[in-house]
Every structure is written in structure tokens, then in C-alpha cells.
Short mmCIF file of N, CA and C in Angstrom, two decimals:
data_model
loop_
_atom_site.label_atom_id
_atom_site.label_comp_id
_atom_site.label_asym_id
_atom_site.label_seq_id
_atom_site.Cartn_x
_atom_site.Cartn_y
_atom_site.Cartn_z
N UNK A 1 -6.94 31.30 3.65
CA UNK A 1 -7.74 31.20 4.93
C UNK A 1 -8.87 31.57 4.95
N UNK A 2 -9.30 30.31 5.57
CA UNK A 2 -10.97 30.31 5.68
C UNK A 2 -11.53 31.53 6.83
N UNK A 3 -12.58 31.85 6.33
CA UNK A 3 -13.70 32.65 7.34
C UNK A 3 -14.18 31.74 8.75
N UNK A 4 -14.39 32.37 9.53
CA UNK A 4 -14.71 32.05 11.24
C UNK A 4 -16.37 31.13 10.78
N UNK A 5 -17.29 31.81 9.84
CA UNK A 5 -18.18 31.03 9.85
C UNK A 5 -18.24 30.00 8.84
N UNK A 6 -17.22 29.98 8.05
CA UNK A 6 -16.98 28.56 7.02
C UNK A 6 -16.63 27.65 8.18
N UNK A 7 -15.63 27.83 9.13
CA UNK A 7 -14.79 27.13 9.93
C UNK A 7 -16.24 26.41 10.83
N UNK A 8 -16.83 27.29 11.33
CA UNK A 8 -17.98 26.76 12.03
C UNK A 8 -19.13 25.91 11.24
N UNK A 9 -19.29 26.09 10.14
CA UNK A 9 -20.19 25.15 9.21
C UNK A 9 -19.28 23.76 8.68
N UNK A 10 -17.77 23.78 8.99
CA UNK A 10 -17.14 22.70 8.58
C UNK A 10 -17.37 21.95 9.94
N UNK A 11 -17.17 22.25 10.95
CA UNK A 11 -17.60 21.87 12.30
C UNK A 11 -18.59 21.27 12.37
N UNK A 12 -19.80 22.02 12.01
CA UNK A 12 -21.04 21.28 12.27
C UNK A 12 -21.38 20.26 11.17
N UNK A 13 -21.02 19.97 9.88
CA UNK A 13 -20.77 19.45 9.29
C UNK A 13 -20.10 18.32 9.54
N UNK A 14 -18.83 18.41 9.91
CA UNK A 14 -17.87 17.32 10.53
C UNK A 14 -18.56 16.35 11.79
N UNK A 15 -19.35 17.10 12.59
CA UNK A 15 -19.95 16.25 13.69
C UNK A 15 -21.25 15.65 12.99
N UNK A 16 -21.86 15.81 12.25
CA UNK A 16 -22.66 14.71 11.49
C UNK A 16 -21.88 13.60 10.72
N UNK A 17 -20.95 14.00 10.13
CA UNK A 17 -20.07 12.83 9.52
C UNK A 17 -19.67 11.96 10.31
N UNK A 18 -18.77 12.56 11.57
CA UNK A 18 -18.19 11.61 12.46
C UNK A 18 -18.83 10.77 13.64
N UNK A 19 -19.70 12.10 13.88
CA UNK A 19 -20.47 11.15 15.49
C UNK A 19 -19.60 11.62 16.49
N UNK A 20 -18.45 12.65 16.55
CA UNK A 20 -17.83 13.38 17.55
C UNK A 20 -18.49 14.73 17.53
N UNK A 21 -18.43 14.92 18.93
CA UNK A 21 -18.94 16.56 19.06
C UNK A 21 -18.15 17.84 18.82
N UNK A 22 -18.55 18.94 18.53
CA UNK A 22 -17.59 20.19 18.31
C UNK A 22 -16.19 20.27 19.28
N UNK A 23 -16.18 20.04 20.73
CA UNK A 23 -15.35 20.36 21.43
C UNK A 23 -14.18 19.35 20.77
N UNK A 24 -14.61 17.89 20.71
CA UNK A 24 -13.74 16.69 20.35
C UNK A 24 -12.77 17.19 19.06
N UNK A 25 -13.51 17.66 18.09
CA UNK A 25 -13.17 18.17 16.92
C UNK A 25 -12.12 18.82 17.15
N UNK A 26 -12.51 20.10 17.54
CA UNK A 26 -11.72 21.12 18.11
C UNK A 26 -10.35 20.84 18.68
N UNK A 27 -10.66 20.26 19.37
CA UNK A 27 -9.76 19.85 20.25
C UNK A 27 -8.37 19.05 19.81
N UNK A 28 -8.69 18.64 18.47
CA UNK A 28 -7.79 17.83 17.65
C UNK A 28 -6.87 19.01 17.21
N UNK A 29 -7.15 19.84 17.32
CA UNK A 29 -6.45 21.23 16.71
C UNK A 29 -6.32 21.20 15.14
N UNK A 30 -7.23 20.57 14.50
CA UNK A 30 -6.90 20.33 12.92
C UNK A 30 -8.27 20.94 11.91
N UNK A 31 -9.11 21.44 12.56
CA UNK A 31 -10.28 22.00 12.05
C UNK A 31 -10.09 22.55 10.68
N UNK A 32 -9.15 23.59 11.19
CA UNK A 32 -8.88 24.81 10.13
C UNK A 32 -7.79 24.27 8.97
N UNK A 33 -7.26 23.24 9.33
CA UNK A 33 -6.26 22.29 8.48
C UNK A 33 -6.93 21.60 7.64
N UNK A 34 -7.82 20.80 8.36
CA UNK A 34 -8.79 19.87 7.42
C UNK A 34 -9.53 20.60 6.35
N UNK A 35 -10.33 21.68 6.80
CA UNK A 35 -11.07 22.75 5.74
C UNK A 35 -9.99 23.01 4.73
N UNK A 36 -8.83 23.41 4.92
CA UNK A 36 -8.14 23.88 3.65
C UNK A 36 -7.81 22.63 3.00
N UNK A 37 -7.32 21.32 3.40
CA UNK A 37 -7.38 19.98 2.68
C UNK A 37 -8.38 19.92 1.98
N UNK A 38 -9.61 20.11 2.78
CA UNK A 38 -10.90 19.55 2.02
C UNK A 38 -11.27 20.88 0.62
N UNK A 39 -10.74 21.88 0.79
CA UNK A 39 -11.10 23.06 -0.39
C UNK A 39 -10.10 22.82 -1.10
N UNK A 40 -8.89 22.28 -0.98
CA UNK A 40 -8.03 22.16 -1.93
C UNK A 40 -8.27 20.80 -2.77
N UNK A 41 -8.80 19.75 -2.17
CA UNK A 41 -8.96 18.42 -2.47
C UNK A 41 -9.88 18.38 -2.99
N UNK A 42 -11.36 19.01 -2.90
CA UNK A 42 -12.39 19.02 -3.43
C UNK A 42 -13.01 20.00 -4.35
N UNK A 43 -12.59 21.06 -4.17
CA UNK A 43 -12.60 22.42 -4.81
C UNK A 43 -13.57 22.91 -3.96
N UNK A 44 -13.47 24.34 -4.32
CA UNK A 44 -14.42 25.19 -3.19
C UNK A 44 -15.61 25.00 -3.83
N UNK A 45 -16.23 25.12 -4.82
CA UNK A 45 -17.49 25.00 -5.22
C UNK A 45 -18.17 23.40 -4.48
N UNK A 46 -17.58 22.08 -4.76
CA UNK A 46 -17.94 21.02 -4.38
C UNK A 46 -18.13 21.00 -2.89
N UNK A 47 -16.81 21.50 -2.17
CA UNK A 47 -16.56 22.09 -0.74
C UNK A 47 -18.22 22.62 -0.11
N UNK A 48 -18.55 23.85 -1.20
CA UNK A 48 -19.45 24.55 -0.99
C UNK A 48 -20.83 23.85 -0.49
N UNK A 49 -20.93 22.99 -1.91
CA UNK A 49 -22.13 22.60 -2.25
C UNK A 49 -22.51 21.33 -0.99
N UNK A 50 -21.49 20.77 -0.27
CA UNK A 50 -21.37 19.86 0.78
C UNK A 50 -21.81 20.52 2.23
N UNK A 51 -21.16 21.51 2.28
CA UNK A 51 -21.37 22.81 3.63
C UNK A 51 -22.94 22.94 3.52
N UNK A 52 -23.51 23.22 2.32
CA UNK A 52 -24.97 23.46 2.26
C UNK A 52 -26.07 22.43 2.48
N UNK A 53 -25.19 21.37 2.30
CA UNK A 53 -26.24 20.17 2.77
C UNK A 53 -26.58 19.34 3.92
N UNK A 54 -25.33 20.30 4.93
CA UNK A 54 -25.40 20.01 6.36
C UNK A 54 -26.79 20.18 7.10
N UNK A 55 -27.27 19.58 7.75
CA UNK A 55 -28.20 19.34 8.45
C UNK A 55 -29.35 18.87 7.79
N UNK A 56 -29.01 18.39 6.59
CA UNK A 56 -30.34 17.78 5.70
C UNK A 56 -29.79 16.09 6.01
N UNK A 57 -30.76 15.43 5.54
CA UNK A 57 -30.26 13.99 5.49
C UNK A 57 -29.42 13.57 4.46
N UNK A 58 -28.05 13.12 5.12
CA UNK A 58 -26.83 12.80 4.53
C UNK A 58 -27.18 11.69 3.56
N UNK A 59 -27.89 10.97 3.59
CA UNK A 59 -28.17 9.63 2.76
C UNK A 59 -28.86 10.24 1.40
N UNK A 60 -29.57 11.21 1.38
CA UNK A 60 -29.99 11.98 -0.04
C UNK A 60 -28.93 12.53 -0.68
N UNK A 61 -27.62 12.78 -0.53
CA UNK A 61 -26.88 13.55 -1.25
C UNK A 61 -26.51 12.72 -2.64
N UNK A 62 -26.27 13.61 -3.68
CA UNK A 62 -25.72 13.00 -4.91
C UNK A 62 -24.68 11.87 -4.80
N UNK A 63 -23.99 11.18 -5.62
CA UNK A 63 -23.06 10.09 -5.40
C UNK A 63 -21.72 11.32 -5.57
N UNK A 64 -21.64 12.49 -6.14
CA UNK A 64 -20.55 13.29 -6.19
C UNK A 64 -20.67 13.83 -4.51
N UNK A 65 -21.45 13.94 -3.80
CA UNK A 65 -21.31 14.75 -2.44
C UNK A 65 -21.21 13.57 -1.54
N UNK A 66 -21.67 12.42 -2.00
CA UNK A 66 -21.23 11.35 -1.05
C UNK A 66 -19.98 10.94 -1.11
N UNK A 67 -19.42 10.75 -2.06
CA UNK A 67 -18.05 10.73 -2.21
C UNK A 67 -17.15 11.85 -1.13
N UNK A 68 -17.64 13.11 -1.63
CA UNK A 68 -16.90 13.97 -0.69
C UNK A 68 -17.24 13.89 0.70
N UNK A 69 -18.22 13.50 1.20
CA UNK A 69 -18.40 13.06 2.55
C UNK A 69 -17.79 11.84 3.16
N UNK A 70 -17.21 10.78 2.16
CA UNK A 70 -16.71 9.85 2.49
C UNK A 70 -15.21 10.29 3.00
N UNK A 71 -14.72 10.88 1.77
CA UNK A 71 -13.61 11.51 1.77
C UNK A 71 -13.10 12.25 3.15
N UNK A 72 -14.08 13.02 3.63
CA UNK A 72 -14.08 14.11 4.44
C UNK A 72 -13.84 13.28 5.65
N UNK A 73 -14.71 12.23 5.97
CA UNK A 73 -14.59 11.47 7.05
C UNK A 73 -13.72 10.64 7.59
N UNK A 74 -13.39 10.25 6.08
CA UNK A 74 -11.96 9.18 6.16
C UNK A 74 -10.85 10.17 6.56
N UNK A 75 -10.83 11.31 6.45
CA UNK A 75 -9.91 12.57 6.93
C UNK A 75 -10.07 12.65 8.34
N UNK A 76 -10.67 12.74 9.09
CA UNK A 76 -10.97 12.99 10.10
C UNK A 76 -10.55 11.63 10.84
N UNK A 77 -10.75 10.55 10.65
CA UNK A 77 -10.95 8.99 11.33
C UNK A 77 -9.40 8.83 10.96
N UNK A 78 -8.83 9.13 9.94
CA UNK A 78 -7.40 8.65 9.98
C UNK A 78 -6.22 9.83 9.72
N UNK A 79 -6.61 10.97 9.62
CA UNK A 79 -5.36 12.03 9.25
C UNK A 79 -4.79 12.11 7.84
N UNK A 80 -5.54 11.38 7.05
CA UNK A 80 -4.99 11.28 5.33
C UNK A 80 -6.38 11.50 4.65
N UNK A 81 -5.98 11.95 3.24
CA UNK A 81 -6.69 11.96 2.36
C UNK A 81 -6.64 10.77 1.64
N UNK A 82 -7.84 10.25 1.20
CA UNK A 82 -7.96 9.03 0.34
C UNK A 82 -7.80 8.91 -1.04
N UNK A 83 -8.28 10.08 -1.65
CA UNK A 83 -8.29 9.89 -2.94
C UNK A 83 -7.86 11.29 -3.63
N UNK A 84 -7.55 11.25 -5.21
CA UNK A 84 -7.14 10.21 -6.19
C UNK A 84 -5.70 10.24 -5.91
N UNK A 85 -5.04 10.86 -4.97
CA UNK A 85 -3.63 10.51 -4.47
C UNK A 85 -3.55 10.20 -2.71
N UNK A 86 -3.66 9.29 -2.53
CA UNK A 86 -3.73 9.05 -0.81
C UNK A 86 -2.36 10.09 -0.08
N UNK A 87 -2.68 10.76 0.59
CA UNK A 87 -1.80 11.33 1.77
C UNK A 87 -1.71 11.71 3.19
N UNK A 88 -0.66 11.50 3.97
CA UNK A 88 -0.90 11.92 4.99
C UNK A 88 -0.94 13.56 5.37
N UNK A 89 -1.78 14.01 5.90
CA UNK A 89 -1.76 15.36 6.18
C UNK A 89 -0.74 15.63 7.01
N UNK A 90 -0.31 15.16 8.22
CA UNK A 90 0.78 15.40 9.26
C UNK A 90 0.97 14.39 10.11
N UNK A 91 1.70 14.28 10.60
CA UNK A 91 1.93 13.26 11.77
C UNK A 91 1.19 13.49 12.96
N UNK A 92 1.07 15.08 13.09
CA UNK A 92 -0.15 15.36 14.35
C UNK A 92 -1.43 14.96 13.88
N UNK A 93 -1.88 15.08 12.54
CA UNK A 93 -3.32 14.53 11.84
C UNK A 93 -3.14 12.95 12.22
N UNK A 94 -2.18 12.59 12.16
CA UNK A 94 -2.01 10.81 12.38
C UNK A 94 -2.68 10.62 13.67
N UNK A 95 -1.77 11.39 14.82
CA UNK A 95 -1.94 11.03 16.23
C UNK A 95 -3.15 11.45 16.58
N UNK A 96 -3.75 12.57 15.74
CA UNK A 96 -5.41 13.00 16.64
C UNK A 96 -6.17 12.17 15.56
N UNK A 97 -6.10 11.09 14.89
CA UNK A 97 -7.06 10.56 14.08
C UNK A 97 -8.30 9.72 14.95
N UNK A 98 -9.54 10.21 14.62
CA UNK A 98 -10.60 9.97 15.12
C UNK A 98 -10.91 8.45 15.78
N UNK A 99 -10.05 7.64 14.87
CA UNK A 99 -9.97 6.30 14.98
C UNK A 99 -9.64 5.87 16.25
N UNK A 100 -8.46 6.25 16.39
CA UNK A 100 -7.81 6.11 18.15
C UNK A 100 -9.08 6.68 19.07
N UNK A 101 -9.55 7.65 18.96
CA UNK A 101 -10.54 7.97 19.78
C UNK A 101 -11.53 7.20 19.95
N UNK A 102 -12.22 6.59 19.09
CA UNK A 102 -13.37 6.12 18.86
C UNK A 102 -12.75 4.24 19.59
N UNK A 103 -11.88 3.85 19.38
CA UNK A 103 -11.18 2.75 19.90
C UNK A 103 -10.96 2.89 21.35
N UNK A 104 -10.85 3.98 21.70
CA UNK A 104 -10.04 4.19 23.17
C UNK A 104 -8.29 3.83 23.48
N UNK A 105 -7.82 4.04 22.13
CA UNK A 105 -6.61 3.87 22.13
C UNK A 105 -5.77 5.29 21.61
N UNK A 106 -4.38 4.85 22.05
CA UNK A 106 -3.12 6.23 21.60
C UNK A 106 -2.65 5.75 20.19
N UNK A 107 -2.78 6.39 19.15
CA UNK A 107 -1.94 6.08 18.06
C UNK A 107 -0.68 5.50 18.29
N UNK A 108 -0.60 4.10 17.95
CA UNK A 108 0.87 3.66 17.86
C UNK A 108 1.80 4.62 17.21
N UNK A 109 3.26 4.42 18.49
CA UNK A 109 4.45 5.40 17.96
C UNK A 109 4.30 6.72 18.41
N UNK A 110 2.98 7.18 19.14
CA UNK A 110 2.97 8.42 19.57
C UNK A 110 2.76 8.92 20.69
N UNK A 111 2.96 8.07 21.75
CA UNK A 111 2.83 8.19 23.27
C UNK A 111 4.06 7.72 23.65
N UNK A 112 4.76 8.31 24.86
CA UNK A 112 6.03 8.35 25.27
C UNK A 112 6.42 6.94 25.39
N UNK A 113 7.80 6.70 24.88
CA UNK A 113 8.48 5.51 24.71
C UNK A 113 8.75 5.63 23.26
N UNK A 114 7.75 6.27 22.27
CA UNK A 114 8.06 6.16 20.90
C UNK A 114 8.11 5.32 20.29
N UNK A 115 8.78 4.96 18.86
CA UNK A 115 8.64 3.84 18.05
C UNK A 115 9.62 2.79 18.47
N UNK A 116 9.54 1.57 18.45
CA UNK A 116 10.33 0.70 19.13
C UNK A 116 10.39 0.52 20.55
N UNK A 117 9.83 1.09 21.31
CA UNK A 117 9.73 1.23 22.58
C UNK A 117 9.61 -0.58 23.50
N UNK A 118 8.93 -1.34 22.35
CA UNK A 118 8.42 -2.43 22.49
C UNK A 118 9.41 -3.40 22.63
N UNK A 119 10.65 -3.22 22.05
CA UNK A 119 11.57 -3.91 21.55
C UNK A 119 12.27 -4.20 23.10
N UNK A 120 12.42 -3.38 24.14
CA UNK A 120 13.26 -3.59 25.23
C UNK A 120 12.02 -4.35 26.21
N UNK A 121 12.90 -5.39 26.90
CA UNK A 121 12.18 -6.19 28.07
C UNK A 121 11.55 -5.13 29.15
N UNK A 122 10.49 -5.74 29.63
CA UNK A 122 9.82 -4.83 30.70
C UNK A 122 10.76 -4.80 32.11
N UNK A 123 10.75 -3.71 32.75
CA UNK A 123 11.57 -3.91 34.29
C UNK A 123 10.70 -4.87 34.83
N UNK A 124 11.83 -5.96 35.74
CA UNK A 124 11.60 -7.19 36.19
C UNK A 124 11.38 -6.84 38.05
N UNK A 125 11.48 -5.54 38.20
CA UNK A 125 11.15 -5.27 39.29
C UNK A 125 9.75 -4.29 39.77
N UNK A 126 9.00 -4.50 40.46
CA UNK A 126 7.82 -3.56 40.84
C UNK A 126 7.82 -3.14 41.78
N UNK A 127 7.09 -1.95 41.68
CA UNK A 127 7.28 -1.13 42.59
C UNK A 127 5.90 -1.57 43.65
N UNK A 128 6.18 -1.33 44.84
CA UNK A 128 5.54 -1.57 45.86
C UNK A 128 3.62 -1.69 45.66
N UNK A 129 3.60 -0.69 45.02
CA UNK A 129 2.14 -0.38 44.70
C UNK A 129 1.66 -1.34 43.56
N UNK A 130 2.53 -1.38 43.06
CA UNK A 130 2.22 -2.56 41.77
C UNK A 130 2.38 -4.01 41.73
N UNK A 131 3.04 -4.32 43.04
CA UNK A 131 3.14 -5.76 43.28
C UNK A 131 2.11 -6.57 43.62
N UNK A 132 2.18 -7.95 43.36
CA UNK A 132 0.58 -8.52 43.71
C UNK A 132 0.37 -8.69 45.07
N UNK A 133 -0.85 -8.48 45.73
CA UNK A 133 -0.75 -8.75 47.30
C UNK A 133 -1.01 -10.33 47.35
N UNK A 134 -0.61 -10.58 48.44
CA UNK A 134 -0.73 -12.33 48.57
C UNK A 134 -2.18 -12.39 48.71
N UNK A 135 -2.59 -13.68 48.30
CA UNK A 135 -3.80 -14.35 48.14
C UNK A 135 -4.08 -14.92 49.88
N UNK A 136 -5.15 -14.91 49.97
CA UNK A 136 -5.70 -15.67 51.43
C UNK A 136 -5.03 -17.16 51.45
N UNK A 137 -5.13 -17.70 50.31
CA UNK A 137 -4.55 -18.89 50.23
C UNK A 137 -3.02 -19.00 50.24
N UNK A 138 -2.40 -17.60 50.27
CA UNK A 138 -0.75 -17.70 50.74
C UNK A 138 -0.46 -17.95 52.04
N UNK A 139 -1.32 -17.36 52.91
CA UNK A 139 -1.45 -17.37 54.61
C UNK A 139 -1.43 -18.47 55.24
N UNK A 140 -1.70 -19.75 54.36
CA UNK A 140 -2.16 -20.71 55.00
C UNK A 140 -1.09 -21.84 55.38
#
């Protein structure tokens, strides 16, 4: 279990790495989960050094911390840990991946209709509000 201060520091670092604000990151409901994953995958010492580098120029990180920062960014954007044995954290993490928010999309197979919903033909009847309105040329 992480401390509140550690979670706050993790959010600050994550803002720098992802470009998303704290409200968006917290809104995923995954900050604590991702902090736990990062601690397990990077180790407490390496994660602590990365958190300590927050606020400074990220371009000046050593190769070890730069790799850790890349992995953490990958985690936020895809909901999966990239290396050495890649894995998806959860279905919720996949659905909340920042890649979908950045693209203005909903993760495939997570919206109403679910997996395979594209296989059925769309309804042929349009509601009156969706029916095309006649063009001025049609009235001639």
C-alpha cells in the first residue's frame, strides 16, 4: 500500500510524462494501481529515484531512469506494462488507456454494444430526428 504523498508525487510525475492533467489521471481510477505496478516492476529504489527526478528536465535522466519513464508512460497510455514480460493490467486499464482519450475515441469493444456489435446490420429505419431533411432542390 502506498502513502498519500507517494501517490501525489506519482501523479505529478505522470502529468509530466503523459501531458494529461491530474484530474484526468485520477479520473481513470488507476493511479494507485499503476503506482503499485510500477513499484513491483521497477523496484522501490528505481521508482523512488524516478519520483525524485520529477520537476526537473526529463531529458537529462540517465538511461536507466529514461527506460523507467518510458515504461510508465506506456502503462498510462495503453494499460499494459511493456517489459521484460509484457502484460495488460486489467480490462479497466485497457479501456482507460490515455491513447483513447488522446485520439478522442472509446477503446474498441468497451462501449455499449460490446464485442462483435459491428457484425449486425444497422437498422434501416431512421427516427424522424435523424432522417435527412429535404433539400431545396427536392421541392422543385
